[in-house]
PDB file of C-alpha atoms and ligand atoms in Angstrom:
ATOM      1  CA  MET A   1     -11.340  11.823   7.370  1.00 92.00           C
ATOM      2  CA  THR A   2     -14.201   9.801   9.440  1.00 92.00           C
ATOM      3  CA  GLY A   3     -17.002  10.938   7.138  1.00 92.00           C
ATOM      4  CA  ARG A   4     -17.736  10.034   3.735  1.00 96.00           C
ATOM      5  CA  GLN A   5     -14.885  12.244   2.293  1.00 97.00           C
ATOM      6  CA  TYR A   6     -11.912  10.312   2.559  1.00 97.00           C
ATOM      7  CA  ARG A   7     -13.868   7.871   1.116  1.00 97.00           C
ATOM      8  CA  TYR A   8     -15.244   9.497  -1.808  1.00 98.00           C
ATOM      9  CA  ASP A   9     -11.785  10.239  -2.676  1.00 98.00           C
ATOM     10  CA  CYS A  10     -10.340   6.554  -2.480  1.00 98.00           C
ATOM     11  CA  GLU A  11     -13.184   5.595  -4.556  1.00 98.00           C
ATOM     12  CA  ALA A  12     -12.533   8.220  -7.304  1.00 98.00           C
ATOM     13  CA  VAL A  13      -8.724   7.479  -7.067  1.00 98.00           C
ATOM     14  CA  VAL A  14      -9.927   3.658  -7.539  1.00 98.00           C
ATOM     15  CA  ASP A  15     -12.534   3.833 -10.185  1.00 98.00           C
ATOM     16  CA  ILE A  16     -10.202   5.406 -12.988  1.00 98.00           C
ATOM     17  CA  ALA A  17      -8.029   3.190 -12.179  1.00 98.00           C
ATOM     18  CA  ILE A  18     -10.369  -0.200 -12.362  1.00 98.00           C
ATOM     19  CA  LYS A  19     -11.057   1.967 -15.502  1.00 98.00           C
ATOM     20  CA  TYR A  20      -7.346   1.472 -16.496  1.00 98.00           C
ATOM     21  CA  VAL A  21      -7.165  -2.342 -15.901  1.00 98.00           C
ATOM     22  CA  LYS A  22     -10.550  -2.764 -17.523  1.00 98.00           C
ATOM     23  CA  SER A  23      -8.240  -1.466 -20.499  1.00 98.00           C
ATOM     24  CA  LEU A  24      -5.526  -3.605 -20.608  1.00 98.00           C
ATOM     25  CA  SER A  25      -5.008  -6.780 -23.092  1.00 96.00           C
ATOM     26  CA  ILE A  26      -2.416  -9.104 -20.390  1.00 97.00           C
ATOM     27  CA  PRO A  27      -1.280 -11.950 -21.503  1.00 96.00           C
ATOM     28  CA  SER A  28      -1.934 -14.981 -19.573  1.00 95.00           C
ATOM     29  CA  ASP A  29       2.698 -15.714 -19.565  1.00 97.00           C
ATOM     30  CA  GLY A  30       1.794 -14.957 -15.615  1.00 96.00           C
ATOM     31  CA  ARG A  31       4.580 -12.068 -15.537  1.00 98.00           C
ATOM     32  CA  SER A  32       1.290  -9.197 -15.207  1.00 98.00           C
ATOM     33  CA  ILE A  33       1.761  -7.139 -11.536  1.00 98.00           C
ATOM     34  CA  TRP A  34       0.524  -4.594 -10.421  1.00 99.00           C
ATOM     35  CA  ILE A  35       2.515  -2.970  -6.630  1.00 98.00           C
ATOM     36  CA  PHE A  36      -0.104  -2.564  -3.441  1.00 98.00           C
ATOM     37  CA  ASP A  37       1.390   0.472  -1.000  1.00 98.00           C
ATOM     38  CA  ILE A  38       0.606  -1.325   2.774  1.00 98.00           C
ATOM     39  CA  ASP A  39      -0.120   0.622   4.913  1.00 97.00           C
ATOM     40  CA  ASP A  40      -2.750   3.638   4.149  1.00 98.00           C
ATOM     41  CA  THR A  41      -3.670   1.972   0.618  1.00 98.00           C
ATOM     42  CA  ALA A  42      -5.036  -1.949   1.066  1.00 98.00           C
ATOM     43  CA  LEU A  43      -5.304  -1.372   4.941  1.00 98.00           C
ATOM     44  CA  SER A  44      -6.330   1.832   6.987  1.00 98.00           C
ATOM     45  CA  ASN A  45      -4.176   2.926  10.111  1.00 97.00           C
ATOM     46  CA  LEU A  46      -7.229   5.521  10.468  1.00 96.00           C
ATOM     47  CA  PRO A  47      -7.987   3.530  13.762  1.00 96.00           C
ATOM     48  CA  PHE A  48      -4.623   5.195  14.860  1.00 96.00           C
ATOM     49  CA  PHE A  49      -4.667   8.366  13.487  1.00 95.00           C
ATOM     50  CA  SER A  50      -7.660   9.189  14.772  1.00 95.00           C
ATOM     51  CA  ARG A  51      -6.745   8.444  18.238  1.00 95.00           C
ATOM     52  CA  PRO A  52      -7.284  11.813  20.518  1.00 93.00           C
ATOM     53  CA  ASP A  53      -3.679  11.689  21.268  1.00 92.00           C
ATOM     54  CA  VAL A  54      -2.317  11.262  17.568  1.00 92.00           C
ATOM     55  CA  PHE A  55      -5.626  13.781  16.139  1.00 92.00           C
ATOM     56  CA  PHE A  56      -5.198  13.062  12.654  1.00 93.00           C
ATOM     57  CA  GLY A  57      -1.243  13.462  12.412  1.00 89.00           C
ATOM     58  CA  VAL A  58      -1.548  16.725  14.019  1.00 88.00           C
ATOM     59  CA  LYS A  59      -0.130  15.759  16.208  1.00 83.00           C
ATOM     60  CA  THR A  60       4.095  14.761  15.763  1.00 82.00           C
ATOM     61  CA  LEU A  61       4.710  11.356  15.949  1.00 85.00           C
ATOM     62  CA  ASN A  62       6.582  11.292  19.337  1.00 91.00           C
ATOM     63  CA  ALA A  63       9.322   7.678  19.402  1.00 94.00           C
ATOM     64  CA  GLU A  64       6.839   6.218  21.985  1.00 94.00           C
ATOM     65  CA  LEU A  65       3.909   7.283  19.776  1.00 93.00           C
ATOM     66  CA  GLU A  66       6.203   5.294  16.865  1.00 92.00           C
ATOM     67  CA  ALA A  67       5.822   2.436  19.183  1.00 95.00           C
ATOM     68  CA  GLU A  68       2.980   2.716  19.970  1.00 96.00           C
ATOM     69  CA  PHE A  69       1.989   2.483  16.262  1.00 95.00           C
ATOM     70  CA  TYR A  70       3.782  -0.687  15.256  1.00 96.00           C
ATOM     71  CA  GLU A  71       2.057  -2.351  18.165  1.00 97.00           C
ATOM     72  CA  PHE A  72      -1.474  -1.503  16.537  1.00 97.00           C
ATOM     73  CA  VAL A  73       1.090  -3.074  13.589  1.00 97.00           C
ATOM     74  CA  LEU A  74       1.704  -6.197  15.282  1.00 97.00           C
ATOM     75  CA  THR A  75      -2.143  -6.847  16.228  1.00 98.00           C
ATOM     76  CA  ALA A  76      -2.788  -7.537  12.604  1.00 98.00           C
ATOM     77  CA  GLU A  77      -6.102  -5.982  13.142  1.00 98.00           C
ATOM     78  CA  VAL A  78      -5.621  -3.108  10.903  1.00 98.00           C
ATOM     79  CA  PRO A  79      -8.913  -1.715   8.819  1.00 98.00           C
ATOM     80  CA  VAL A  80      -9.340  -2.183   5.076  1.00 98.00           C
ATOM     81  CA  LEU A  81      -9.359   0.217   3.006  1.00 98.00           C
ATOM     82  CA  ALA A  82     -12.362  -0.621   1.061  1.00 98.00           C
ATOM     83  CA  ALA A  83     -11.339   1.239  -2.596  1.00 98.00           C
ATOM     84  CA  THR A  84      -8.610  -0.614  -2.331  1.00 98.00           C
ATOM     85  CA  LEU A  85      -9.824  -3.693  -1.900  1.00 98.00           C
ATOM     86  CA  ARG A  86     -11.679  -3.120  -5.066  1.00 98.00           C
ATOM     87  CA  LEU A  87      -9.114  -2.370  -7.337  1.00 99.00           C
ATOM     88  CA  TYR A  88      -7.299  -5.811  -6.070  1.00 99.00           C
ATOM     89  CA  GLN A  89     -10.603  -8.189  -7.037  1.00 98.00           C
ATOM     90  CA  ALA A  90      -9.701  -6.128 -10.582  1.00 98.00           C
ATOM     91  CA  ILE A  91      -6.591  -7.040 -11.172  1.00 98.00           C
ATOM     92  CA  VAL A  92      -6.750 -10.792 -10.470  1.00 98.00           C
ATOM     93  CA  GLU A  93     -10.099 -11.030 -12.269  1.00 98.00           C
ATOM     94  CA  ALA A  94      -7.582  -8.820 -14.556  1.00 98.00           C
ATOM     95  CA  GLY A  95      -5.122 -11.653 -14.540  1.00 98.00           C
ATOM     96  CA  ILE A  96      -2.590  -9.709 -13.171  1.00 98.00           C
ATOM     97  CA  LYS A  97      -0.652 -10.492  -9.772  1.00 98.00           C
ATOM     98  CA  ALA A  98      -0.698  -8.679  -6.356  1.00 98.00           C
ATOM     99  CA  VAL A  99       2.837  -7.989  -5.083  1.00 98.00           C
ATOM    100  CA  PHE A 100       2.963  -6.024  -1.925  1.00 98.00           C
ATOM    101  CA  LEU A 101       5.332  -3.245  -1.351  1.00 98.00           C
ATOM    102  CA  THR A 102       5.394  -1.914   2.281  1.00 97.00           C
ATOM    103  CA  GLY A 103       8.556   0.900   3.867  1.00 94.00           C
ATOM    104  CA  SER A 104       7.241  -0.890   7.221  1.00 91.00           C
ATOM    105  CA  SER A 105      10.094  -3.707   9.212  1.00 93.00           C
ATOM    106  CA  GLU A 106      10.805  -7.083   7.887  1.00 95.00           C
ATOM    107  CA  ARG A 107       9.480  -7.353  11.627  1.00 96.00           C
ATOM    108  CA  SER A 108       6.337  -7.610  11.078  1.00 97.00           C
ATOM    109  CA  ALA A 109       6.291 -10.390   8.308  1.00 98.00           C
ATOM    110  CA  ASP A 110       3.551 -12.307  10.097  1.00 98.00           C
ATOM    111  CA  ALA A 111       1.304  -9.852  10.893  1.00 98.00           C
ATOM    112  CA  ARG A 112       0.710  -7.910   7.938  1.00 98.00           C
ATOM    113  CA  ALA A 113       0.079 -10.864   5.627  1.00 98.00           C
ATOM    114  CA  LYS A 114      -2.528 -12.239   8.507  1.00 98.00           C
ATOM    115  CA  ASN A 115      -4.041  -9.107   8.583  1.00 98.00           C
ATOM    116  CA  LEU A 116      -4.154  -8.983   4.650  1.00 98.00           C
ATOM    117  CA  LYS A 117      -5.403 -12.515   4.235  1.00 98.00           C
ATOM    118  CA  ALA A 118      -7.747 -12.263   6.504  1.00 98.00           C
ATOM    119  CA  VAL A 119      -9.362  -8.644   5.004  1.00 98.00           C
ATOM    120  CA  GLY A 120     -10.033 -10.046   1.610  1.00 98.00           C
ATOM    121  CA  TYR A 121      -6.114  -9.949   0.137  1.00 98.00           C
ATOM    122  CA  ASP A 122      -6.570 -13.709  -0.687  1.00 97.00           C
ATOM    123  CA  THR A 123      -3.472 -14.064  -2.600  1.00 97.00           C
ATOM    124  CA  TRP A 124      -0.020 -12.227  -3.966  1.00 98.00           C
ATOM    125  CA  GLU A 125       3.227 -12.840  -5.995  1.00 98.00           C
ATOM    126  CA  GLU A 126       5.533 -11.561  -3.318  1.00 98.00           C
ATOM    127  CA  LEU A 127       5.007  -9.355   0.143  1.00 98.00           C
ATOM    128  CA  ILE A 128       7.749  -7.286   0.048  1.00 98.00           C
ATOM    129  CA  LEU A 129       9.188  -5.392   3.406  1.00 98.00           C
ATOM    130  CA  LYS A 130      11.889  -3.968   4.266  1.00 96.00           C
ATOM    131  CA  PRO A 131      14.381  -5.636   6.294  1.00 96.00           C
ATOM    132  CA  ASP A 132      16.315  -3.284   9.454  1.00 94.00           C
ATOM    133  CA  SER A 133      19.721  -3.896   7.259  1.00 95.00           C
ATOM    134  CA  VAL A 134      18.401  -1.473   4.661  1.00 95.00           C
ATOM    135  CA  ASN A 135      19.317   2.689   5.163  1.00 93.00           C
ATOM    136  CA  THR A 136      17.758   3.800   2.293  1.00 94.00           C
ATOM    137  CA  THR A 137      14.954   6.304   1.668  1.00 94.00           C
ATOM    138  CA  VAL A 138      11.556   4.090   1.507  1.00 94.00           C
ATOM    139  CA  GLN A 139      11.575   5.852  -2.745  1.00 95.00           C
ATOM    140  CA  VAL A 140      15.096   4.589  -3.021  1.00 96.00           C
ATOM    141  CA  PHE A 141      14.223   1.106  -1.706  1.00 97.00           C
ATOM    142  CA  LYS A 142      10.903   1.089  -3.301  1.00 98.00           C
ATOM    143  CA  SER A 143      13.125   1.661  -6.608  1.00 98.00           C
ATOM    144  CA  GLN A 144      15.449  -1.147  -5.974  1.00 98.00           C
ATOM    145  CA  VAL A 145      12.625  -4.068  -6.011  1.00 98.00           C
ATOM    146  CA  ARG A 146      10.962  -2.795  -8.312  1.00 98.00           C
ATOM    147  CA  ASN A 147      14.642  -3.055 -10.642  1.00 98.00           C
ATOM    148  CA  ARG A 148      14.523  -6.276  -9.195  1.00 98.00           C
ATOM    149  CA  LEU A 149      11.007  -7.567 -10.032  1.00 98.00           C
ATOM    150  CA  VAL A 150      11.694  -6.061 -13.744  1.00 98.00           C
ATOM    151  CA  VAL A 151      14.482  -7.799 -14.387  1.00 98.00           C
ATOM    152  CA  GLN A 152      13.305 -11.024 -13.368  1.00 98.00           C
ATOM    153  CA  GLY A 153      10.696  -9.761 -16.571  1.00 98.00           C
ATOM    154  CA  TYR A 154       7.662  -9.551 -14.811  1.00 98.00           C
ATOM    155  CA  ARG A 155       5.491  -6.151 -16.157  1.00 98.00           C
ATOM    156  CA  ILE A 156       4.406  -3.331 -13.272  1.00 98.00           C
ATOM    157  CA  GLU A 157       1.427  -2.854 -14.863  1.00 98.00           C
ATOM    158  CA  GLY A 158       0.164   0.192 -12.064  1.00 98.00           C
ATOM    159  CA  ASN A 159       1.243   0.756  -8.976  1.00 98.00           C
ATOM    160  CA  ILE A 160      -0.900   1.955  -5.974  1.00 98.00           C
ATOM    161  CA  GLY A 161       0.166   4.495  -2.945  1.00 98.00           C
ATOM    162  CA  ASP A 162      -0.368   7.118  -0.515  1.00 98.00           C
ATOM    163  CA  GLN A 163       3.100   8.349  -0.513  1.00 97.00           C
ATOM    164  CA  TRP A 164       4.995   9.495  -3.601  1.00 96.00           C
ATOM    165  CA  ALA A 165       7.630   7.429  -2.805  1.00 96.00           C
ATOM    166  CA  ASP A 166       5.316   4.750  -3.333  1.00 97.00           C
ATOM    167  CA  ILE A 167       5.105   6.039  -6.813  1.00 97.00           C
ATOM    168  CA  VAL A 168       7.760   8.376  -8.242  1.00 96.00           C
ATOM    169  CA  GLY A 169      11.647   6.242  -8.483  1.00 96.00           C
ATOM    170  CA  SER A 170      12.667   3.748 -11.086  1.00 97.00           C
ATOM    171  CA  ASN A 171      10.261   1.566 -12.989  1.00 98.00           C
ATOM    172  CA  VAL A 172       6.941   2.701 -10.932  1.00 98.00           C
ATOM    173  CA  GLY A 173       4.587   1.171 -13.792  1.00 98.00           C
ATOM    174  CA  ARG A 174       2.521   1.580 -16.755  1.00 98.00           C
ATOM    175  CA  ARG A 175       0.243   3.642 -14.477  1.00 98.00           C
ATOM    176  CA  THR A 176       0.966   5.192 -10.765  1.00 98.00           C
ATOM    177  CA  PHE A 177      -2.248   5.593  -8.681  1.00 98.00           C
ATOM    178  CA  LYS A 178      -1.516   7.940  -5.598  1.00 98.00           C
ATOM    179  CA  LEU A 179      -4.596   7.500  -2.169  1.00 98.00           C
ATOM    180  CA  PRO A 180      -5.339  10.496  -1.171  1.00 97.00           C
ATOM    181  CA  ASN A 181      -3.714  10.685   2.482  1.00 96.00           C
ATOM    182  CA  PRO A 182      -3.637  14.739   4.419  1.00 93.00           C
ATOM    183  CA  MET A 183      -2.313  12.493   7.826  1.00 93.00           C
ATOM    184  CA  TYR A 184       1.001  11.990   7.306  1.00 91.00           C
ATOM    185  CA  TYR A 185       3.258  12.846   5.158  1.00 87.00           C
ATOM    186  CA  GLY A 186       6.981  11.098   3.370  1.00 73.00           C
ATOM    187  CA  TYR A 187       6.732   7.580   5.619  1.00 63.00           C
ATOM    188  CA  TYR A 188       4.923   4.322   5.794  1.00 60.00           C
TER     189      TYR A 188
HETATM  190 MG1   MG B   1       1.896   4.130   2.849  1.00 58.99          MG
END
């Protein structure tokens, strides 16, 4: 994870995604969007998960570690996942707008926005976080948001995430891309 292989694996996914982006002819009506997950997609939680007491997900996150993870998010200093930023730049150049869609709490909205901008995601159509009142799974929450976007007339040209919950369900997009994540399964 901290060597080159994880980075290479992410780059391999993004290379294919960029090839796809370049094959599209995007209408100039501003309705084309690309969905980005945040945790371990737009941003990399490696600094947290490589801690000896987390050990790349070998240790199950208990309540205390969960709280420390949330503090890590609130620092707004989570590093970029470089491959995804490259994809972001390609979609913007192609005339597609970014929508960031995350299962993380809307209480972290300011930190997430600040963090995304700081690492190079300069602009987006929407940044959507999960309200604390939503009790569904991430997969259902994300499907409902995408359904709303499609009803509003957006075309989801692509969708990238590190969890299956990001890219299965309804209105997943014309094409989906799965980044590797050997650290955890089923959340963030
Ligand atoms: Mg994620």
